[in-house]
Short mmCIF file of N, CA and C in Angstrom, two decimals:
data_model
loop_
_atom_site.label_atom_id
_atom_site.label_comp_id
_atom_site.label_asym_id
_atom_site.label_seq_id
_atom_site.Cartn_x
_atom_site.Cartn_y
_atom_site.Cartn_z
N MET A 96 12.79 8.25 38.22
CA MET A 96 11.52 8.51 37.57
C MET A 96 11.76 8.92 36.12
N LYS A 97 12.73 9.81 35.88
CA LYS A 97 12.99 10.30 34.54
C LYS A 97 13.53 9.17 33.66
N ARG A 98 14.39 8.33 34.20
CA ARG A 98 14.95 7.22 33.43
C ARG A 98 13.83 6.27 33.00
N SER A 99 12.88 5.99 33.88
CA SER A 99 11.75 5.11 33.56
C SER A 99 10.91 5.70 32.43
N LYS A 100 10.71 7.01 32.47
CA LYS A 100 9.90 7.67 31.44
C LYS A 100 10.60 7.58 30.08
N VAL A 101 11.90 7.80 30.05
CA VAL A 101 12.65 7.72 28.80
C VAL A 101 12.60 6.31 28.25
N PHE A 102 12.76 5.31 29.14
CA PHE A 102 12.70 3.92 28.71
C PHE A 102 11.33 3.59 28.12
N SER A 103 10.26 4.02 28.79
CA SER A 103 8.90 3.75 28.30
C SER A 103 8.69 4.37 26.93
N LEU A 104 9.16 5.60 26.75
CA LEU A 104 8.99 6.27 25.46
C LEU A 104 9.80 5.58 24.37
N SER A 105 11.00 5.10 24.70
CA SER A 105 11.81 4.43 23.68
C SER A 105 11.21 3.08 23.31
N VAL A 106 10.64 2.36 24.29
CA VAL A 106 9.98 1.09 23.99
C VAL A 106 8.76 1.34 23.12
N LEU A 107 7.99 2.38 23.44
CA LEU A 107 6.81 2.72 22.65
C LEU A 107 7.22 3.08 21.22
N ALA A 108 8.27 3.86 21.08
CA ALA A 108 8.74 4.24 19.74
C ALA A 108 9.21 3.01 18.97
N ALA A 109 9.87 2.08 19.66
CA ALA A 109 10.33 0.86 19.00
C ALA A 109 9.15 0.02 18.53
N LEU A 110 8.11 -0.08 19.37
CA LEU A 110 6.92 -0.84 18.98
C LEU A 110 6.23 -0.22 17.78
N LEU A 111 6.08 1.09 17.78
CA LEU A 111 5.45 1.77 16.66
C LEU A 111 6.27 1.60 15.39
N GLY A 112 7.58 1.72 15.51
CA GLY A 112 8.45 1.54 14.35
C GLY A 112 8.37 0.13 13.79
N PHE A 113 8.29 -0.87 14.67
CA PHE A 113 8.18 -2.25 14.22
C PHE A 113 6.87 -2.46 13.48
N ASN A 114 5.78 -1.92 14.00
CA ASN A 114 4.48 -2.10 13.36
C ASN A 114 4.46 -1.46 11.97
N ILE A 115 5.02 -0.26 11.85
CA ILE A 115 5.04 0.42 10.56
C ILE A 115 5.94 -0.33 9.58
N ALA A 116 7.10 -0.76 10.05
CA ALA A 116 8.03 -1.45 9.16
C ALA A 116 7.48 -2.78 8.69
N ALA A 117 6.67 -3.43 9.53
CA ALA A 117 6.15 -4.74 9.17
C ALA A 117 5.19 -4.68 8.00
N HIS A 118 4.52 -3.55 7.82
CA HIS A 118 3.49 -3.50 6.78
C HIS A 118 3.75 -2.47 5.69
N ALA A 119 4.65 -1.57 5.87
CA ALA A 119 4.85 -0.52 4.88
C ALA A 119 5.95 -0.85 3.88
N ASP A 120 6.73 -1.88 4.16
CA ASP A 120 7.86 -2.18 3.30
C ASP A 120 7.51 -3.29 2.33
N THR A 121 6.75 -2.98 1.30
CA THR A 121 6.42 -3.95 0.27
C THR A 121 7.41 -3.77 -0.86
N THR A 122 8.26 -4.78 -1.05
CA THR A 122 9.28 -4.71 -2.09
C THR A 122 8.95 -5.74 -3.15
N PHE A 123 8.97 -5.32 -4.40
CA PHE A 123 8.69 -6.23 -5.49
C PHE A 123 9.99 -6.62 -6.16
N LEU A 124 10.19 -7.91 -6.32
CA LEU A 124 11.34 -8.41 -7.04
C LEU A 124 10.90 -8.80 -8.44
N ASN A 125 11.76 -8.62 -9.40
CA ASN A 125 11.49 -9.02 -10.78
C ASN A 125 10.24 -8.37 -11.36
N VAL A 126 10.10 -7.07 -11.19
CA VAL A 126 9.00 -6.35 -11.82
C VAL A 126 9.40 -6.13 -13.27
N SER A 127 8.51 -6.52 -14.18
CA SER A 127 8.82 -6.31 -15.58
C SER A 127 7.77 -5.40 -16.20
N GLU A 128 8.20 -4.61 -17.19
CA GLU A 128 7.30 -3.69 -17.87
C GLU A 128 7.30 -4.01 -19.36
N THR A 129 6.12 -4.02 -19.96
CA THR A 129 6.01 -4.20 -21.40
C THR A 129 4.99 -3.21 -21.94
N ASP A 130 5.22 -2.76 -23.17
CA ASP A 130 4.24 -1.91 -23.84
C ASP A 130 3.13 -2.80 -24.38
N VAL A 131 1.89 -2.53 -23.98
CA VAL A 131 0.76 -3.31 -24.45
C VAL A 131 0.26 -2.72 -25.77
N SER A 132 0.09 -1.43 -25.79
CA SER A 132 -0.31 -0.70 -26.99
C SER A 132 0.07 0.76 -26.77
N THR A 133 -0.24 1.61 -27.73
CA THR A 133 0.06 3.02 -27.57
C THR A 133 -0.71 3.56 -26.37
N GLY A 134 0.01 4.11 -25.41
CA GLY A 134 -0.63 4.68 -24.23
C GLY A 134 -0.94 3.68 -23.13
N ALA A 135 -0.44 2.44 -23.24
CA ALA A 135 -0.71 1.43 -22.20
C ALA A 135 0.57 0.67 -21.88
N HIS A 136 0.83 0.47 -20.60
CA HIS A 136 2.00 -0.28 -20.13
C HIS A 136 1.53 -1.34 -19.15
N LYS A 137 2.17 -2.51 -19.21
CA LYS A 137 1.82 -3.62 -18.33
C LYS A 137 2.99 -3.89 -17.39
N TYR A 138 2.70 -3.90 -16.07
CA TYR A 138 3.70 -4.19 -15.05
C TYR A 138 3.35 -5.53 -14.43
N THR A 139 4.29 -6.47 -14.42
CA THR A 139 4.07 -7.81 -13.90
C THR A 139 4.91 -7.99 -12.64
N PHE A 140 4.29 -8.57 -11.58
CA PHE A 140 4.97 -8.75 -10.30
C PHE A 140 4.30 -9.88 -9.55
N SER A 141 4.95 -10.37 -8.49
CA SER A 141 4.41 -11.45 -7.66
C SER A 141 3.85 -10.88 -6.37
N LEU A 142 2.71 -11.43 -5.94
CA LEU A 142 2.09 -11.04 -4.67
C LEU A 142 1.66 -12.29 -3.92
N ALA A 143 1.78 -12.25 -2.60
CA ALA A 143 1.30 -13.32 -1.73
C ALA A 143 -0.17 -13.05 -1.40
N PRO A 144 -0.89 -14.05 -0.90
CA PRO A 144 -2.29 -13.81 -0.50
C PRO A 144 -2.38 -12.71 0.55
N GLY A 145 -3.43 -11.90 0.49
CA GLY A 145 -3.62 -10.83 1.46
C GLY A 145 -4.40 -9.67 0.86
N ASP A 146 -4.55 -8.62 1.65
CA ASP A 146 -5.26 -7.41 1.24
C ASP A 146 -4.24 -6.38 0.78
N TYR A 147 -4.52 -5.71 -0.32
CA TYR A 147 -3.60 -4.72 -0.88
C TYR A 147 -4.34 -3.45 -1.26
N SER A 148 -3.61 -2.35 -1.27
CA SER A 148 -4.12 -1.07 -1.76
C SER A 148 -3.18 -0.59 -2.85
N LEU A 149 -3.75 -0.22 -3.98
CA LEU A 149 -2.97 0.29 -5.09
C LEU A 149 -3.25 1.78 -5.20
N TYR A 150 -2.19 2.58 -5.18
CA TYR A 150 -2.31 4.04 -5.25
C TYR A 150 -1.83 4.49 -6.63
N LEU A 151 -2.66 5.25 -7.33
CA LEU A 151 -2.31 5.76 -8.65
C LEU A 151 -2.37 7.28 -8.60
N THR A 152 -1.29 7.94 -9.03
CA THR A 152 -1.22 9.40 -8.99
C THR A 152 -0.72 9.93 -10.33
N ASP A 153 -1.43 10.90 -10.86
CA ASP A 153 -1.00 11.61 -12.06
C ASP A 153 -0.06 12.73 -11.61
N VAL A 154 1.24 12.44 -11.61
CA VAL A 154 2.24 13.35 -11.06
C VAL A 154 2.29 14.67 -11.82
N SER A 155 2.29 14.61 -13.15
CA SER A 155 2.45 15.82 -13.95
C SER A 155 1.11 16.46 -14.33
N ASP A 156 0.01 15.86 -13.91
CA ASP A 156 -1.34 16.38 -14.19
C ASP A 156 -1.54 16.59 -15.70
N SER A 157 -1.01 15.65 -16.50
CA SER A 157 -1.10 15.81 -17.95
C SER A 157 -1.91 14.70 -18.61
N PHE A 158 -2.44 13.75 -17.82
CA PHE A 158 -3.20 12.64 -18.40
C PHE A 158 -4.68 12.98 -18.43
N SER A 159 -5.36 12.43 -19.42
CA SER A 159 -6.82 12.44 -19.40
C SER A 159 -7.24 10.97 -19.35
N ASN A 160 -8.12 10.64 -18.42
CA ASN A 160 -8.59 9.27 -18.22
C ASN A 160 -7.45 8.29 -17.92
N LEU A 161 -6.57 8.65 -16.99
CA LEU A 161 -5.52 7.75 -16.53
C LEU A 161 -6.18 6.65 -15.72
N GLY A 162 -5.80 5.41 -15.97
CA GLY A 162 -6.42 4.31 -15.24
C GLY A 162 -5.51 3.13 -15.10
N VAL A 163 -5.94 2.16 -14.29
CA VAL A 163 -5.18 0.94 -14.07
C VAL A 163 -6.16 -0.21 -13.84
N THR A 164 -5.81 -1.37 -14.36
CA THR A 164 -6.57 -2.60 -14.12
C THR A 164 -5.61 -3.60 -13.51
N VAL A 165 -6.00 -4.23 -12.40
CA VAL A 165 -5.16 -5.21 -11.72
C VAL A 165 -5.80 -6.57 -11.88
N GLY A 166 -5.01 -7.57 -12.24
CA GLY A 166 -5.58 -8.90 -12.40
C GLY A 166 -4.55 -9.96 -12.69
N GLN A 167 -5.08 -11.13 -13.04
CA GLN A 167 -4.25 -12.28 -13.37
C GLN A 167 -4.94 -12.98 -14.54
N GLY A 168 -4.34 -12.90 -15.71
CA GLY A 168 -4.96 -13.49 -16.88
C GLY A 168 -6.27 -12.79 -17.20
N VAL A 169 -7.36 -13.57 -17.24
CA VAL A 169 -8.68 -12.98 -17.53
C VAL A 169 -9.41 -12.56 -16.26
N THR A 170 -8.83 -12.84 -15.08
CA THR A 170 -9.46 -12.48 -13.81
C THR A 170 -9.01 -11.08 -13.41
N ASN A 171 -9.95 -10.16 -13.27
CA ASN A 171 -9.64 -8.80 -12.82
C ASN A 171 -10.03 -8.63 -11.36
N PHE A 172 -9.12 -8.06 -10.57
CA PHE A 172 -9.41 -7.76 -9.17
C PHE A 172 -10.01 -6.39 -9.00
N GLY A 173 -9.86 -5.54 -9.99
CA GLY A 173 -10.44 -4.21 -9.89
C GLY A 173 -9.89 -3.28 -10.94
N LYS A 174 -10.59 -2.17 -11.10
CA LYS A 174 -10.21 -1.16 -12.09
C LYS A 174 -10.38 0.21 -11.46
N LEU A 175 -9.45 1.10 -11.73
CA LEU A 175 -9.49 2.46 -11.21
C LEU A 175 -9.21 3.42 -12.36
N THR A 176 -10.10 4.39 -12.56
CA THR A 176 -9.92 5.39 -13.61
C THR A 176 -10.01 6.77 -12.99
N LEU A 177 -9.04 7.62 -13.31
CA LEU A 177 -9.04 9.01 -12.84
C LEU A 177 -9.57 9.88 -13.97
N VAL A 178 -10.71 10.52 -13.75
CA VAL A 178 -11.32 11.35 -14.78
C VAL A 178 -11.47 12.78 -14.28
N GLY A 179 -11.62 13.69 -15.22
CA GLY A 179 -11.81 15.10 -14.85
C GLY A 179 -10.58 15.67 -14.17
N SER A 180 -10.81 16.39 -13.08
CA SER A 180 -9.70 17.03 -12.36
C SER A 180 -9.12 16.14 -11.28
N THR A 181 -9.62 14.91 -11.12
CA THR A 181 -9.09 13.98 -10.13
C THR A 181 -7.72 13.51 -10.58
N ASN A 182 -6.71 13.66 -9.72
CA ASN A 182 -5.37 13.25 -10.12
C ASN A 182 -4.77 12.17 -9.24
N SER A 183 -5.56 11.57 -8.33
CA SER A 183 -5.06 10.42 -7.57
C SER A 183 -6.25 9.59 -7.09
N GLY A 184 -5.98 8.32 -6.84
CA GLY A 184 -7.04 7.43 -6.37
C GLY A 184 -6.46 6.17 -5.78
N VAL A 185 -7.32 5.39 -5.11
CA VAL A 185 -6.91 4.16 -4.44
C VAL A 185 -7.82 3.03 -4.89
N LEU A 186 -7.23 1.87 -5.18
CA LEU A 186 -7.97 0.67 -5.51
C LEU A 186 -7.60 -0.39 -4.48
N ASN A 187 -8.57 -0.88 -3.71
CA ASN A 187 -8.33 -1.94 -2.73
C ASN A 187 -8.73 -3.27 -3.34
N PHE A 188 -7.88 -4.29 -3.16
CA PHE A 188 -8.20 -5.62 -3.67
C PHE A 188 -7.60 -6.69 -2.78
N THR A 189 -8.11 -7.93 -2.92
CA THR A 189 -7.68 -9.05 -2.08
C THR A 189 -7.19 -10.19 -2.96
N ILE A 190 -6.04 -10.76 -2.62
CA ILE A 190 -5.55 -11.98 -3.25
C ILE A 190 -6.02 -13.13 -2.36
N PRO A 191 -6.81 -14.07 -2.88
CA PRO A 191 -7.36 -15.15 -2.05
C PRO A 191 -6.26 -16.03 -1.44
N THR A 192 -6.57 -16.63 -0.30
CA THR A 192 -5.65 -17.54 0.38
C THR A 192 -5.37 -18.74 -0.52
N GLY A 193 -4.13 -19.17 -0.51
CA GLY A 193 -3.74 -20.33 -1.31
C GLY A 193 -3.38 -19.98 -2.74
N VAL A 194 -3.49 -18.71 -3.10
CA VAL A 194 -3.17 -18.29 -4.47
C VAL A 194 -2.02 -17.29 -4.40
N SER A 195 -0.80 -17.76 -4.61
CA SER A 195 0.36 -16.89 -4.65
C SER A 195 0.98 -17.04 -6.02
N ASP A 196 0.92 -15.99 -6.82
CA ASP A 196 1.31 -16.13 -8.21
C ASP A 196 1.74 -14.78 -8.78
N THR A 197 1.86 -14.73 -10.08
CA THR A 197 2.24 -13.51 -10.79
C THR A 197 0.98 -12.76 -11.21
N TYR A 198 0.97 -11.46 -10.95
CA TYR A 198 -0.17 -10.61 -11.27
C TYR A 198 0.31 -9.45 -12.13
N SER A 199 -0.63 -8.75 -12.72
CA SER A 199 -0.23 -7.62 -13.56
C SER A 199 -1.11 -6.41 -13.31
N ALA A 200 -0.52 -5.25 -13.53
CA ALA A 200 -1.25 -3.98 -13.48
C ALA A 200 -1.04 -3.33 -14.83
N ILE A 201 -2.13 -3.10 -15.54
CA ILE A 201 -2.05 -2.43 -16.83
C ILE A 201 -2.46 -0.98 -16.63
N VAL A 202 -1.52 -0.08 -16.88
CA VAL A 202 -1.76 1.36 -16.71
C VAL A 202 -1.97 1.95 -18.09
N TYR A 203 -3.04 2.72 -18.23
CA TYR A 203 -3.38 3.30 -19.53
C TYR A 203 -3.81 4.75 -19.36
N GLY A 204 -3.72 5.51 -20.41
CA GLY A 204 -4.16 6.90 -20.37
C GLY A 204 -3.66 7.66 -21.58
N LYS A 205 -4.28 8.76 -21.85
CA LYS A 205 -3.90 9.61 -22.96
C LYS A 205 -3.25 10.86 -22.40
N THR A 206 -2.06 11.19 -22.89
CA THR A 206 -1.36 12.37 -22.40
C THR A 206 -1.36 13.47 -23.45
N SER A 207 -1.19 14.67 -22.96
CA SER A 207 -0.96 15.80 -23.86
C SER A 207 0.54 16.05 -23.84
N GLY A 208 1.25 15.52 -24.82
CA GLY A 208 2.71 15.61 -24.81
C GLY A 208 3.28 14.40 -24.10
N SER A 209 3.88 14.61 -22.95
CA SER A 209 4.40 13.51 -22.16
C SER A 209 3.90 13.66 -20.73
N GLY A 210 3.93 12.57 -19.98
CA GLY A 210 3.42 12.63 -18.61
C GLY A 210 4.09 11.62 -17.71
N ASP A 211 3.96 11.83 -16.42
CA ASP A 211 4.50 10.93 -15.41
C ASP A 211 3.37 10.48 -14.50
N PHE A 212 3.44 9.22 -14.06
CA PHE A 212 2.49 8.74 -13.08
C PHE A 212 3.23 7.92 -12.04
N THR A 213 2.62 7.76 -10.89
CA THR A 213 3.17 6.94 -9.82
C THR A 213 2.19 5.82 -9.53
N LEU A 214 2.69 4.59 -9.44
CA LEU A 214 1.87 3.42 -9.15
C LEU A 214 2.50 2.70 -7.97
N VAL A 215 1.79 2.61 -6.85
CA VAL A 215 2.32 1.98 -5.63
C VAL A 215 1.32 0.94 -5.16
N VAL A 216 1.80 -0.28 -4.90
CA VAL A 216 0.97 -1.33 -4.32
C VAL A 216 1.53 -1.64 -2.95
N SER A 217 0.70 -1.54 -1.91
CA SER A 217 1.17 -1.83 -0.56
C SER A 217 0.18 -2.74 0.14
N SER A 218 0.71 -3.56 1.05
CA SER A 218 -0.15 -4.46 1.81
C SER A 218 -0.87 -3.69 2.90
N VAL A 219 -2.06 -4.17 3.24
CA VAL A 219 -2.88 -3.55 4.27
C VAL A 219 -2.67 -4.33 5.57
N PRO A 220 -2.41 -3.67 6.71
CA PRO A 220 -2.20 -4.39 7.96
C PRO A 220 -3.44 -5.19 8.36
N GLU A 221 -3.21 -6.36 8.94
CA GLU A 221 -4.32 -7.17 9.41
C GLU A 221 -4.90 -6.57 10.68
N PRO A 222 -6.21 -6.73 10.90
CA PRO A 222 -6.85 -6.17 12.10
C PRO A 222 -6.22 -6.68 13.40
N ALA A 223 -5.75 -7.92 13.42
CA ALA A 223 -5.15 -8.47 14.64
C ALA A 223 -3.90 -7.70 15.03
N THR A 224 -3.13 -7.26 14.06
CA THR A 224 -1.92 -6.49 14.34
C THR A 224 -2.26 -5.16 14.99
N SER A 225 -3.26 -4.48 14.46
CA SER A 225 -3.69 -3.21 15.04
C SER A 225 -4.24 -3.41 16.45
N ALA A 226 -4.98 -4.50 16.66
CA ALA A 226 -5.53 -4.78 17.98
C ALA A 226 -4.41 -5.03 18.99
N MET A 227 -3.36 -5.74 18.58
CA MET A 227 -2.24 -5.99 19.49
C MET A 227 -1.52 -4.68 19.81
N LEU A 228 -1.39 -3.81 18.83
CA LEU A 228 -0.75 -2.51 19.07
C LEU A 228 -1.57 -1.70 20.07
N LEU A 229 -2.88 -1.66 19.89
CA LEU A 229 -3.74 -0.91 20.82
C LEU A 229 -3.69 -1.51 22.23
N ALA A 230 -3.66 -2.84 22.32
CA ALA A 230 -3.56 -3.48 23.64
C ALA A 230 -2.25 -3.10 24.31
N GLY A 231 -1.16 -3.08 23.55
CA GLY A 231 0.14 -2.69 24.10
C GLY A 231 0.15 -1.25 24.55
N LEU A 232 -0.45 -0.36 23.77
CA LEU A 232 -0.53 1.05 24.16
C LEU A 232 -1.38 1.21 25.42
N GLY A 233 -2.46 0.42 25.53
CA GLY A 233 -3.29 0.45 26.74
C GLY A 233 -2.50 0.00 27.96
N LEU A 234 -1.68 -1.02 27.79
CA LEU A 234 -0.84 -1.51 28.88
C LEU A 234 0.16 -0.44 29.32
N PHE A 235 0.78 0.24 28.36
CA PHE A 235 1.70 1.32 28.70
C PHE A 235 0.97 2.45 29.43
N ALA A 236 -0.24 2.77 29.01
CA ALA A 236 -1.01 3.83 29.66
C ALA A 236 -1.35 3.43 31.10
N ALA A 237 -1.72 2.16 31.30
CA ALA A 237 -2.04 1.68 32.65
C ALA A 237 -0.80 1.73 33.55
N LEU A 238 0.34 1.31 33.01
CA LEU A 238 1.58 1.36 33.80
C LEU A 238 1.96 2.79 34.13
N ARG A 239 1.80 3.67 33.18
CA ARG A 239 2.11 5.09 33.39
C ARG A 239 1.22 5.68 34.47
N ARG A 240 -0.06 5.34 34.41
CA ARG A 240 -1.02 5.86 35.40
C ARG A 240 -0.69 5.33 36.79
N ARG A 241 -0.33 4.05 36.85
CA ARG A 241 0.01 3.44 38.14
C ARG A 241 1.29 4.07 38.69
N GLU A 242 2.23 4.39 37.80
CA GLU A 242 3.49 4.99 38.19
C GLU A 242 3.29 6.37 38.82
N LYS A 243 2.32 7.13 38.30
CA LYS A 243 2.04 8.47 38.82
C LYS A 243 1.43 8.43 40.22
N SER A 244 0.65 7.39 40.51
CA SER A 244 -0.02 7.35 41.82
C SER A 244 0.77 6.63 42.86
#
């Protein structure tokens, strides 16, 4: 009985780890940075079609009106500006199917002295993946319940 329980927990942990690893590991190759103007930097990277979340954080809390615009050429997917005492935010955007290309994020803001910010773009898991995970957890719960009786 104990061996079965340990096996079930290890399988469950492996499934959860696989699901997290499948969507949390967004690695960008060939990211380039250029100065656009005073107080603005442009980051260029490649993205495949899908849903993404961009996280912007004012690490040193020294920016006023820190913001980011994500787009491709003249097409903007969205804009996020942190004003007042807000020091972090999220911008959700979608790259249409059939469009896999180079995109850019222009980060801008005025600092008092110097400042640090964090910019993270990560893919959003598809609903089907979450549904499969829930179905698997339900199956484990049913097996566990059957095992007890």
